[in-house]
Coordinates of C-alpha atoms in Angstrom, one line a residue:
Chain A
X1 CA -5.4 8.4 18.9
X2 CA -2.8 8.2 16.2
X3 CA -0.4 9.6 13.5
X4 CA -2.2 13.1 12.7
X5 CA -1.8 11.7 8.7
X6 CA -3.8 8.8 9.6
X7 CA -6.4 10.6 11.7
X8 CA -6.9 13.1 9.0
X9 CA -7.8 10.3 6.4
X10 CA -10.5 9.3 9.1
X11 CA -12.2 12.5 9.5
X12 CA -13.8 13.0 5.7
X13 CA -16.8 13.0 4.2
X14 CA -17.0 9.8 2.8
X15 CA -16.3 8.3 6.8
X16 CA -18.9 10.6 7.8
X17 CA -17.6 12.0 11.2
X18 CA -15.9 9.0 12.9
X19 CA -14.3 11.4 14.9
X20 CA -17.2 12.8 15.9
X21 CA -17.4 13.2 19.8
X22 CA -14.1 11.4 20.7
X23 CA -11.2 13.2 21.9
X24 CA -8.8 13.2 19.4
X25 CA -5.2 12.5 20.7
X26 CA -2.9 13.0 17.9
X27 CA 1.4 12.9 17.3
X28 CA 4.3 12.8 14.8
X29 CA 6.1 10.4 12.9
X30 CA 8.6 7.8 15.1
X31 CA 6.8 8.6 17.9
X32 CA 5.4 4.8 18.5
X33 CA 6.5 4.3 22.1
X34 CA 4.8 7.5 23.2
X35 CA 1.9 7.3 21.5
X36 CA 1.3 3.2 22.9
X37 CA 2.3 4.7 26.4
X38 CA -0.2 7.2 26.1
X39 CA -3.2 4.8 24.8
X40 CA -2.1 2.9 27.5
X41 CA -2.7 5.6 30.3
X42 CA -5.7 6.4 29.2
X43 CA -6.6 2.4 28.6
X44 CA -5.9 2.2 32.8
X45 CA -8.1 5.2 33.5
X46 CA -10.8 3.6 32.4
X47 CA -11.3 5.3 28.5
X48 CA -12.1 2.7 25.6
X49 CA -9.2 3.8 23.8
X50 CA -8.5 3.4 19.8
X51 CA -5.4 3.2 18.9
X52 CA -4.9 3.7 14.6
X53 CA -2.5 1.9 12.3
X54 CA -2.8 2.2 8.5
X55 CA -2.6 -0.8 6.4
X56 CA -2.7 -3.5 9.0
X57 CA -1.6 -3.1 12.5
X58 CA 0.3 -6.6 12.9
X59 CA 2.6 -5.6 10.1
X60 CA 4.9 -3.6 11.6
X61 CA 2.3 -1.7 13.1
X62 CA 1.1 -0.5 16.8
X63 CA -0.2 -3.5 17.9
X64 CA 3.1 -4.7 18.6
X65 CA 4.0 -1.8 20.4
X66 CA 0.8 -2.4 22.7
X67 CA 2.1 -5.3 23.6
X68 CA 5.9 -4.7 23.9
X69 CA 4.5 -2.4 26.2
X70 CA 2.2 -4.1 28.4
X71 CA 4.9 -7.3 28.9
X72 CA 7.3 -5.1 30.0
X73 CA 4.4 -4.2 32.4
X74 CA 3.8 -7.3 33.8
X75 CA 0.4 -8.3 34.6
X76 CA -1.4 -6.0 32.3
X77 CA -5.2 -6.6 32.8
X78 CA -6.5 -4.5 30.1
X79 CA -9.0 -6.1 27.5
X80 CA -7.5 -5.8 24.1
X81 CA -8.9 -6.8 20.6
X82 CA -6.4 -6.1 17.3
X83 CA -8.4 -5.4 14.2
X84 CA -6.3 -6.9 11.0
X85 CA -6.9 -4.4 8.7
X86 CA -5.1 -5.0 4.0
X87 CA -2.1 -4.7 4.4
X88 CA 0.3 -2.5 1.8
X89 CA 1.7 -5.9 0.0
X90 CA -1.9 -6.8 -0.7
X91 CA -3.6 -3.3 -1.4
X92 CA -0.5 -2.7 -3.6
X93 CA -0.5 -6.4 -5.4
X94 CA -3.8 -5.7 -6.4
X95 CA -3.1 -2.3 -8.2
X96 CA 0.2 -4.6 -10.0
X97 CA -1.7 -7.5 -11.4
X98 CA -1.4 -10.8 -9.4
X99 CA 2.7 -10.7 -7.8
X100 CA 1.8 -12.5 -4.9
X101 CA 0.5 -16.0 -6.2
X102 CA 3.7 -17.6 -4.8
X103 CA 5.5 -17.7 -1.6
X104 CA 6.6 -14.1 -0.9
X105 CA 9.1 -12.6 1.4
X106 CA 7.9 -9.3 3.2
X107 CA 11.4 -6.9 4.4
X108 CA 11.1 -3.7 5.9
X109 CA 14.2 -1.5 4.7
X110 CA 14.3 0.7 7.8
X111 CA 17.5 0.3 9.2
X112 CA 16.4 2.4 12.5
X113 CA 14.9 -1.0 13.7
X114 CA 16.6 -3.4 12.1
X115 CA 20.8 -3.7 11.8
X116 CA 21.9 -3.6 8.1
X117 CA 23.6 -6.6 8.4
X118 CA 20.5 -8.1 9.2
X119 CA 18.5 -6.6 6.7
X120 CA 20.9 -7.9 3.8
X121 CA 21.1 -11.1 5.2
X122 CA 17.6 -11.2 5.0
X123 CA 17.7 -10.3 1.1
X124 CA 20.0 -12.6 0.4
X125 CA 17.9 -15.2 1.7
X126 CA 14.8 -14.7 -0.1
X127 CA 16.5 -14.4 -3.1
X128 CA 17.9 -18.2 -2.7
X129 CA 14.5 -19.2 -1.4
X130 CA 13.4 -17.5 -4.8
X131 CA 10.7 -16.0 -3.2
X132 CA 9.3 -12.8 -4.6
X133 CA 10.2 -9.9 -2.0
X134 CA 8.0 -7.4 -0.9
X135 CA 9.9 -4.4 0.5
X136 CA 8.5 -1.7 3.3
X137 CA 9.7 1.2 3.8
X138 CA 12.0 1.3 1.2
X139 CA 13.8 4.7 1.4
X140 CA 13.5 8.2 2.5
X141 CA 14.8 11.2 2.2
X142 CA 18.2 10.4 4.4
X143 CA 17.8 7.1 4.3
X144 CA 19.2 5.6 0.9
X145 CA 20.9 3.0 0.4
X146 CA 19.5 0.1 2.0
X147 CA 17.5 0.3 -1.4
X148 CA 20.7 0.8 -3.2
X149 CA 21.9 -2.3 -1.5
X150 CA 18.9 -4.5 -1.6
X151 CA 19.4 -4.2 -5.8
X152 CA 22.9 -4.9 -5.6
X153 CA 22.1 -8.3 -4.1
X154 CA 18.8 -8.5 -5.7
X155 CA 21.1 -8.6 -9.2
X156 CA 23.4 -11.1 -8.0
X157 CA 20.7 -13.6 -7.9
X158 CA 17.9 -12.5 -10.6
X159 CA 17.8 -11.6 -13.7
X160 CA 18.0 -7.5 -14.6
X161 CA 14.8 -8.2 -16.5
X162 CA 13.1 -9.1 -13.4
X163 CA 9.4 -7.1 -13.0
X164 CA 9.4 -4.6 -10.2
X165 CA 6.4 -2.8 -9.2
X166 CA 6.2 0.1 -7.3
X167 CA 3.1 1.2 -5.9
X168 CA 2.9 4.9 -3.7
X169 CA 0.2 6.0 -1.6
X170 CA -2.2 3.1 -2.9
X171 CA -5.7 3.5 -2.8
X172 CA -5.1 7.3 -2.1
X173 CA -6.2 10.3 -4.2
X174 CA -2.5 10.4 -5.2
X175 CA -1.7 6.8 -6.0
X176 CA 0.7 6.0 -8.5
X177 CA 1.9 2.9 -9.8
X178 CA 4.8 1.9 -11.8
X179 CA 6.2 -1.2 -13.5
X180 CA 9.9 -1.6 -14.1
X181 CA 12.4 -4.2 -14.8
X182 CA 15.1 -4.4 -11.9
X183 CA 18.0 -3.0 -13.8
X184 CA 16.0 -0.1 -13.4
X185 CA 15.2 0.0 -9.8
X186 CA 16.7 3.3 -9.0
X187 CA 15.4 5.2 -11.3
X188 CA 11.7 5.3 -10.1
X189 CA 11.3 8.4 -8.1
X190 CA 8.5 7.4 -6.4
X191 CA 9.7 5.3 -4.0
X192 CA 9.5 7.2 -0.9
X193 CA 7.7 6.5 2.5
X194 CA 4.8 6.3 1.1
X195 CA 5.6 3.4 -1.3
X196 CA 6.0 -0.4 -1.4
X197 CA 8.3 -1.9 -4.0
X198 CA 7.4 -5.6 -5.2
X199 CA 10.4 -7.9 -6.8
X200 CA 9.4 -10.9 -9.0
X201 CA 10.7 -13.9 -8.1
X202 CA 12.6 -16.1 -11.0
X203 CA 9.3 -16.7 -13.2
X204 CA 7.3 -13.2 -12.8
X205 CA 6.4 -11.9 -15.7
X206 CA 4.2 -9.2 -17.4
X207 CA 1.6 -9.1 -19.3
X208 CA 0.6 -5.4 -20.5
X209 CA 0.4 -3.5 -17.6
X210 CA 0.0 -6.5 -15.3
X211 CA 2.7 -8.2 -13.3
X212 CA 1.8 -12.0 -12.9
X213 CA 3.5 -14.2 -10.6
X214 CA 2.5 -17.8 -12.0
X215 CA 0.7 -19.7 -9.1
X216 CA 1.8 -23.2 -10.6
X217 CA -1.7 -24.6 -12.4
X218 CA 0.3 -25.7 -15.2
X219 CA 1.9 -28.7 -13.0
X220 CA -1.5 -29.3 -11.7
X221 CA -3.0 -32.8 -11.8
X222 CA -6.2 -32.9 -10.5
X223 CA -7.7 -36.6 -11.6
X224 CA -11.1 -35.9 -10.5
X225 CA -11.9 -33.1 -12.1
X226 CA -12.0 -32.1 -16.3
X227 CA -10.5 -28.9 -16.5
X228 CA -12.8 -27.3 -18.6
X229 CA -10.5 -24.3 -20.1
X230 CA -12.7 -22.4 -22.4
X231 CA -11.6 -23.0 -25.6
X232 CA -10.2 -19.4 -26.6
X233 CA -7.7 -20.3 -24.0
X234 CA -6.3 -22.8 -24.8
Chain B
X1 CA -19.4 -16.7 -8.7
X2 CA -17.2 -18.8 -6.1
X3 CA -16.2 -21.8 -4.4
X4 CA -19.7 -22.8 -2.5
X5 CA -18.7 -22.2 0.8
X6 CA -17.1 -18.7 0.6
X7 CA -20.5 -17.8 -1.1
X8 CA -22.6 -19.2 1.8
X9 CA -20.5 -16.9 3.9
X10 CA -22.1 -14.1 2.2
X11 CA -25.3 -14.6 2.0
X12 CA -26.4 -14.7 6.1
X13 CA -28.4 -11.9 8.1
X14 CA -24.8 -9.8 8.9
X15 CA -24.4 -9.8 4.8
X16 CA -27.9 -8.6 4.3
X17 CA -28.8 -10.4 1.3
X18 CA -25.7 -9.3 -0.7
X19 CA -27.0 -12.5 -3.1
X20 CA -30.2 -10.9 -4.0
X21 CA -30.9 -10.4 -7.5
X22 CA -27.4 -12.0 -9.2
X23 CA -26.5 -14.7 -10.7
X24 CA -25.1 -17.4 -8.4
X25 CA -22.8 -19.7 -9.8
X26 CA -20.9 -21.8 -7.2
X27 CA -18.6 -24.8 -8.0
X28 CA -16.2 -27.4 -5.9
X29 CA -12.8 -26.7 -4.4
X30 CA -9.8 -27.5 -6.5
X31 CA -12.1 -26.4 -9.8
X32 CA -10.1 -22.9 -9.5
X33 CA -9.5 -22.9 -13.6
X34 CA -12.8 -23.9 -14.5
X35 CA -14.4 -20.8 -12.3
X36 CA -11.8 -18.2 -13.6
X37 CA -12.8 -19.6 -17.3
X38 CA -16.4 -19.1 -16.8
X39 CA -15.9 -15.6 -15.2
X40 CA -14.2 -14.7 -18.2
X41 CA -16.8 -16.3 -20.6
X42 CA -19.3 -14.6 -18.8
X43 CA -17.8 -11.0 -18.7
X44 CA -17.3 -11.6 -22.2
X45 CA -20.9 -12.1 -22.9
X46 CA -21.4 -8.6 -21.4
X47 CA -22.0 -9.8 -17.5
X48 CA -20.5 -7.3 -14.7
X49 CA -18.9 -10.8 -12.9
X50 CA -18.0 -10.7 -9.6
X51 CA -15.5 -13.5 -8.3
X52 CA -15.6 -14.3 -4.9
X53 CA -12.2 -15.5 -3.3
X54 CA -11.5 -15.6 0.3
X55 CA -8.8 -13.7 2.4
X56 CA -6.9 -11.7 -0.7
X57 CA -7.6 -12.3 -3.9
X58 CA -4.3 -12.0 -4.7
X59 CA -2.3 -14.4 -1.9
X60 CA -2.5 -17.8 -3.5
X61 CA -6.0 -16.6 -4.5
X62 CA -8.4 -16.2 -7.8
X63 CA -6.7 -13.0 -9.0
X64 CA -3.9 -14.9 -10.5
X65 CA -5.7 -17.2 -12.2
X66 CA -7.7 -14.8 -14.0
X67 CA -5.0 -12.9 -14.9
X68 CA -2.9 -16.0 -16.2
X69 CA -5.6 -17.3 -18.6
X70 CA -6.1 -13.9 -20.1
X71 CA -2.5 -13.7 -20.8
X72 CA -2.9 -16.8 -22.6
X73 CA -5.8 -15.3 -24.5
X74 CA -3.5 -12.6 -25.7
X75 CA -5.7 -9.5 -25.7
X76 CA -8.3 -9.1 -23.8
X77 CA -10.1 -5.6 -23.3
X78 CA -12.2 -7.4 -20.3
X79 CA -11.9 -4.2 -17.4
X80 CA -11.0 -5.5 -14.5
X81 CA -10.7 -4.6 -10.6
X82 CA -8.9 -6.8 -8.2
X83 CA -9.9 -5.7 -4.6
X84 CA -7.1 -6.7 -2.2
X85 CA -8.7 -8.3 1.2
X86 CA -7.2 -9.1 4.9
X87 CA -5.2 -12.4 4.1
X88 CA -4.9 -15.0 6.7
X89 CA -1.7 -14.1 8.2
X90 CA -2.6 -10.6 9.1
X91 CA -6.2 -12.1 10.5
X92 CA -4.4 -15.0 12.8
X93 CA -1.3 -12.8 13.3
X94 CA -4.8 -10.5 14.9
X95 CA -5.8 -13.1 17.1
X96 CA -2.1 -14.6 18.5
X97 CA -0.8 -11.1 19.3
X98 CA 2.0 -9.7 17.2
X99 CA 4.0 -12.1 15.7
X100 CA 4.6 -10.5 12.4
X101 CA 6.0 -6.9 13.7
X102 CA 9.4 -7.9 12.3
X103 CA 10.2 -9.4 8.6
X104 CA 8.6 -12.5 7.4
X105 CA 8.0 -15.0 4.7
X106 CA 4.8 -16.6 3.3
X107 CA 4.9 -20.3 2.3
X108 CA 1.8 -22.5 1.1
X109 CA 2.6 -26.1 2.0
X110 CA 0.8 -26.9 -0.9
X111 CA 2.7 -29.9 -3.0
X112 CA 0.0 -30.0 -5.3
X113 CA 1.3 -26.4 -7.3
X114 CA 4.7 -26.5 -6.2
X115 CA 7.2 -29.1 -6.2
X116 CA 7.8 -30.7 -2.8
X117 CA 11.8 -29.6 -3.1
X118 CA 11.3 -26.5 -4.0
X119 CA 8.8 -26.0 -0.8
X120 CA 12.0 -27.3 1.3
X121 CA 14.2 -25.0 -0.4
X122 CA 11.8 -22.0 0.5
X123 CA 11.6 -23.3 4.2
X124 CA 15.3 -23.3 4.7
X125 CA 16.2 -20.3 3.0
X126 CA 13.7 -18.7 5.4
X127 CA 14.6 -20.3 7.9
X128 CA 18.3 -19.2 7.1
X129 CA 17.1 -15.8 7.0
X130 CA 15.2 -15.6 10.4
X131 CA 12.4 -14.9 8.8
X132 CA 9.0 -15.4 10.9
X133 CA 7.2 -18.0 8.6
X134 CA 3.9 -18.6 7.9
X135 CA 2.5 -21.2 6.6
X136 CA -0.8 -21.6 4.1
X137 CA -2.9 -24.5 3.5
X138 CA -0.7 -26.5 6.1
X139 CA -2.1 -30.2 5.6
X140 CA -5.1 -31.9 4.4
X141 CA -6.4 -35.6 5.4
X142 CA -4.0 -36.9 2.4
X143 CA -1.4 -34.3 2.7
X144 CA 0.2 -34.5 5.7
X145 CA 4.0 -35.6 4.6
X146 CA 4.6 -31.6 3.8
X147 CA 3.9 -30.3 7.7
X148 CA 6.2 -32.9 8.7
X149 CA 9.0 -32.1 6.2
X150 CA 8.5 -28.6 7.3
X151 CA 9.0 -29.1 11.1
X152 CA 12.1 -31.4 10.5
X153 CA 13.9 -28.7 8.7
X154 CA 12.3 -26.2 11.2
X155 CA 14.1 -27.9 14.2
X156 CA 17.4 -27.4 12.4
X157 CA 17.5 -23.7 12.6
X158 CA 15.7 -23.1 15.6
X159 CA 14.6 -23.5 19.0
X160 CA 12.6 -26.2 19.9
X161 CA 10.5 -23.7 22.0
X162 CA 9.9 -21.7 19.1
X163 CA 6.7 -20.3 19.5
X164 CA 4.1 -21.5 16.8
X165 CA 1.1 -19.8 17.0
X166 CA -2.3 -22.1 14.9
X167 CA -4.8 -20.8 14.3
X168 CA -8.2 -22.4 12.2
X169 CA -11.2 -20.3 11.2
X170 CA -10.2 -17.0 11.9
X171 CA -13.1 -14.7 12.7
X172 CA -15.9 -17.3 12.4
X173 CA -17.8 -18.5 14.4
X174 CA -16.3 -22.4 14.8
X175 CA -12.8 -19.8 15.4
X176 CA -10.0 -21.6 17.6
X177 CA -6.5 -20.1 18.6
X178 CA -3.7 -22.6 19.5
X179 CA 0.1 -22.1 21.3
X180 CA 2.7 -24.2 21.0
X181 CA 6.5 -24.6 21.6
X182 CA 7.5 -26.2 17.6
X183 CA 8.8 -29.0 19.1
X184 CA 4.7 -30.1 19.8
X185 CA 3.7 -28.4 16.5
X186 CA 2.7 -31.9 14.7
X187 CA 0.1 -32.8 18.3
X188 CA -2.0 -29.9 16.7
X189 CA -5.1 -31.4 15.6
X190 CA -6.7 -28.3 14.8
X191 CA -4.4 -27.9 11.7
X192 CA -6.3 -28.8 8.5
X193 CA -6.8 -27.0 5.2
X194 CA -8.5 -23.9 7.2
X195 CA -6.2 -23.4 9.4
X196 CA -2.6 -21.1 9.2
X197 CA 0.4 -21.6 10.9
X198 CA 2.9 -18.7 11.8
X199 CA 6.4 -19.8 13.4
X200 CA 8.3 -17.2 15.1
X201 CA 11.6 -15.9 14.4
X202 CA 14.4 -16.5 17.2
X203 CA 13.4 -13.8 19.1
X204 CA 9.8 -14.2 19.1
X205 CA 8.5 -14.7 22.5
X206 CA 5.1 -15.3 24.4
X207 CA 3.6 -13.4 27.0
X208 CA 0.3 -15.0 28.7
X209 CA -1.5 -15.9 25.6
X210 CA -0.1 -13.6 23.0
X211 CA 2.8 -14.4 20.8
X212 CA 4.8 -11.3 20.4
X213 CA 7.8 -10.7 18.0
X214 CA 9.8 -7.4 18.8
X215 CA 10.3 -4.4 16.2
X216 CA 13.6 -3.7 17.2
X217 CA 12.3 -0.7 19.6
X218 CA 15.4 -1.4 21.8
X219 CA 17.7 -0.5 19.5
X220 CA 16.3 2.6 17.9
X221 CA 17.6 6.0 18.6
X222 CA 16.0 8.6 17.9
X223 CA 18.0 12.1 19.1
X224 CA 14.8 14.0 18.3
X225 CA 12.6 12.7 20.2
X226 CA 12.2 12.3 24.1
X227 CA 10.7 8.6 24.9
X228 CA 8.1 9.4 27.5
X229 CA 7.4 5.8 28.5
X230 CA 5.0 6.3 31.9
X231 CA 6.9 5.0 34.8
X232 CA 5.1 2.1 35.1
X233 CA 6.5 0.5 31.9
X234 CA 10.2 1.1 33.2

């Protein structure tokens, strides 16, 4: 069972019939709670039951649903097994270059879950951790300006020159991805629902079309070992 | 190419002989610049190079390395893919429960890259934020002074009985899975260089064995839709 989007990407040629001989239990948008209930029901009456999350299911995903669910229940006995599927920060950091070689920060923008207070506090603080900030969920069609307020702070702490990526439906027949500096944030149409927005931290840069977060090698000192740089690097 | 052990990973019955045929050029841990350097010489030469890293390439991993020494070379035409991977925090996060259904931050305890102060910095400002934290490469025989640091600044901001959720070899076969409140964090043998660490937020919570944080489902509204939560559950 699962968002009808998601079950649709399942049921394609190149899965070849995964949904072959199951029944298919299928719902809307926002509709978490039901949906866990219902794969819970069915879980008690004795189905194997599975239950499909895109990206990864830990990351704001159903499996914590599940299991909101079944400690509110009490003594649930039913076998469970979460499968950790990429997540959208990775699958969309590897479409941007390398972003995520340093400590990151990973903020969902939904203020249906999450107060906005919260939310901005949370910006604020991985902007003085310097962390680079991976943002789900950034906006949708009502739901505006948490993004509008997430750059507001962002710019109080980082440069307008700072590399943002933008990646929508990664991996997708429809993927896009786009590389801007902060300043212009706001003006990249394509962050949606369907997109994940990546903020440098204070030394991202790019490189072409890549945007490189430096791990730290060039503080490295490793006595052991003769760094053997090739010498058109160097 | 790839660190020796990652590359032993792949070539067992389950892999079915994905080795077969290449090239296999394996080197040391901690000899991350020499492998990207050779990759590079070799795809040069007209090789297809494949470059094995574990988790995500692109979390603390081989993307970024490749990437920064072919911006030092200037302009290199080498095509290149990065395929994103499950990282360890979505893989333990898997096997503890849900920790990570609300925002968190990343953090490699790492001193060897990163400055020891600014690793502090990061821990309080995400600490600060109530981020969820989780914690890469956590300690090594000789590095041990960074966990420490970390759980001293930890115990500022939070509860003692902070759930911290270890967990060492995800999804092998040597896998173990460890609970603790943080104020036991440091009686944790099993932390080492394979292991992660993920420290909840202040309202994470455990329930039997799982460590759960919440989404924020309590608070959401949503007018549209009736919550049909089977009785059970309420």
């Amino acid at each position: 069972m699962g968002y009808q989007a998601y079950l649709q990407l399942l049921d394609t040629d190149l899965t070849g019939g995964l949904l072959a001989g199951k029944e298919i239990i299928s719902s809307g948008m926002t509709q978490e709670l039901t949906r866990a209930g219902r794969a819970i029901e069915k879980a008690l009456a004795g189905n194997d039951v599975c239950l499909v999350s895109s990206g990864d299911p830990g990351i704001y995903g159903m499996a914590g649903v599940i299991l909101e669910l079944l400690a509110k229940e009490g003594d649930s006995k039913i076998p469970l097994e979460i499968v950790p599927g990429v997540t959208a920060a990775s699958s969309c950091a590897s479409l941007l270059g390398a972003p995520l070689m340093n400590d990151f920060a990973v903020i969902s923008l939904s203020d249906l879950l999450t107060d906005a207070k919260v939310i901005e506090k949370r910006i604020r603080s991985a902007c003085q951790g310097d962390f680079v900030i991976v943002f789900y969920n950034p906006k949708s069609k009502k739901r505006t300006k948490p993004l509008e307020k997430a750059r507001e702070i962002l710019l109080r702490y980082r440069s307008p020159q700072t590399p943002v990526g933008v990646v929508r439906n990664a991996r997708r027949a429809d993927e896009e991805v786009i590389l801007v500096p902060l300043k212009e944030m706001l003006m990249v149409k394509q962050i949606d629902m369907g997109a994940t927005v990546i903020v440098g931290n204070s030394k991202t840069f790019t490189k072409g079309s890549y945007m490189i977060t430096p791990r730290g090698y060039e503080r490295k000192q490793n006595k052991n070992t003769k760094l053997q740089i090739p010498n058109q690097f160097q």
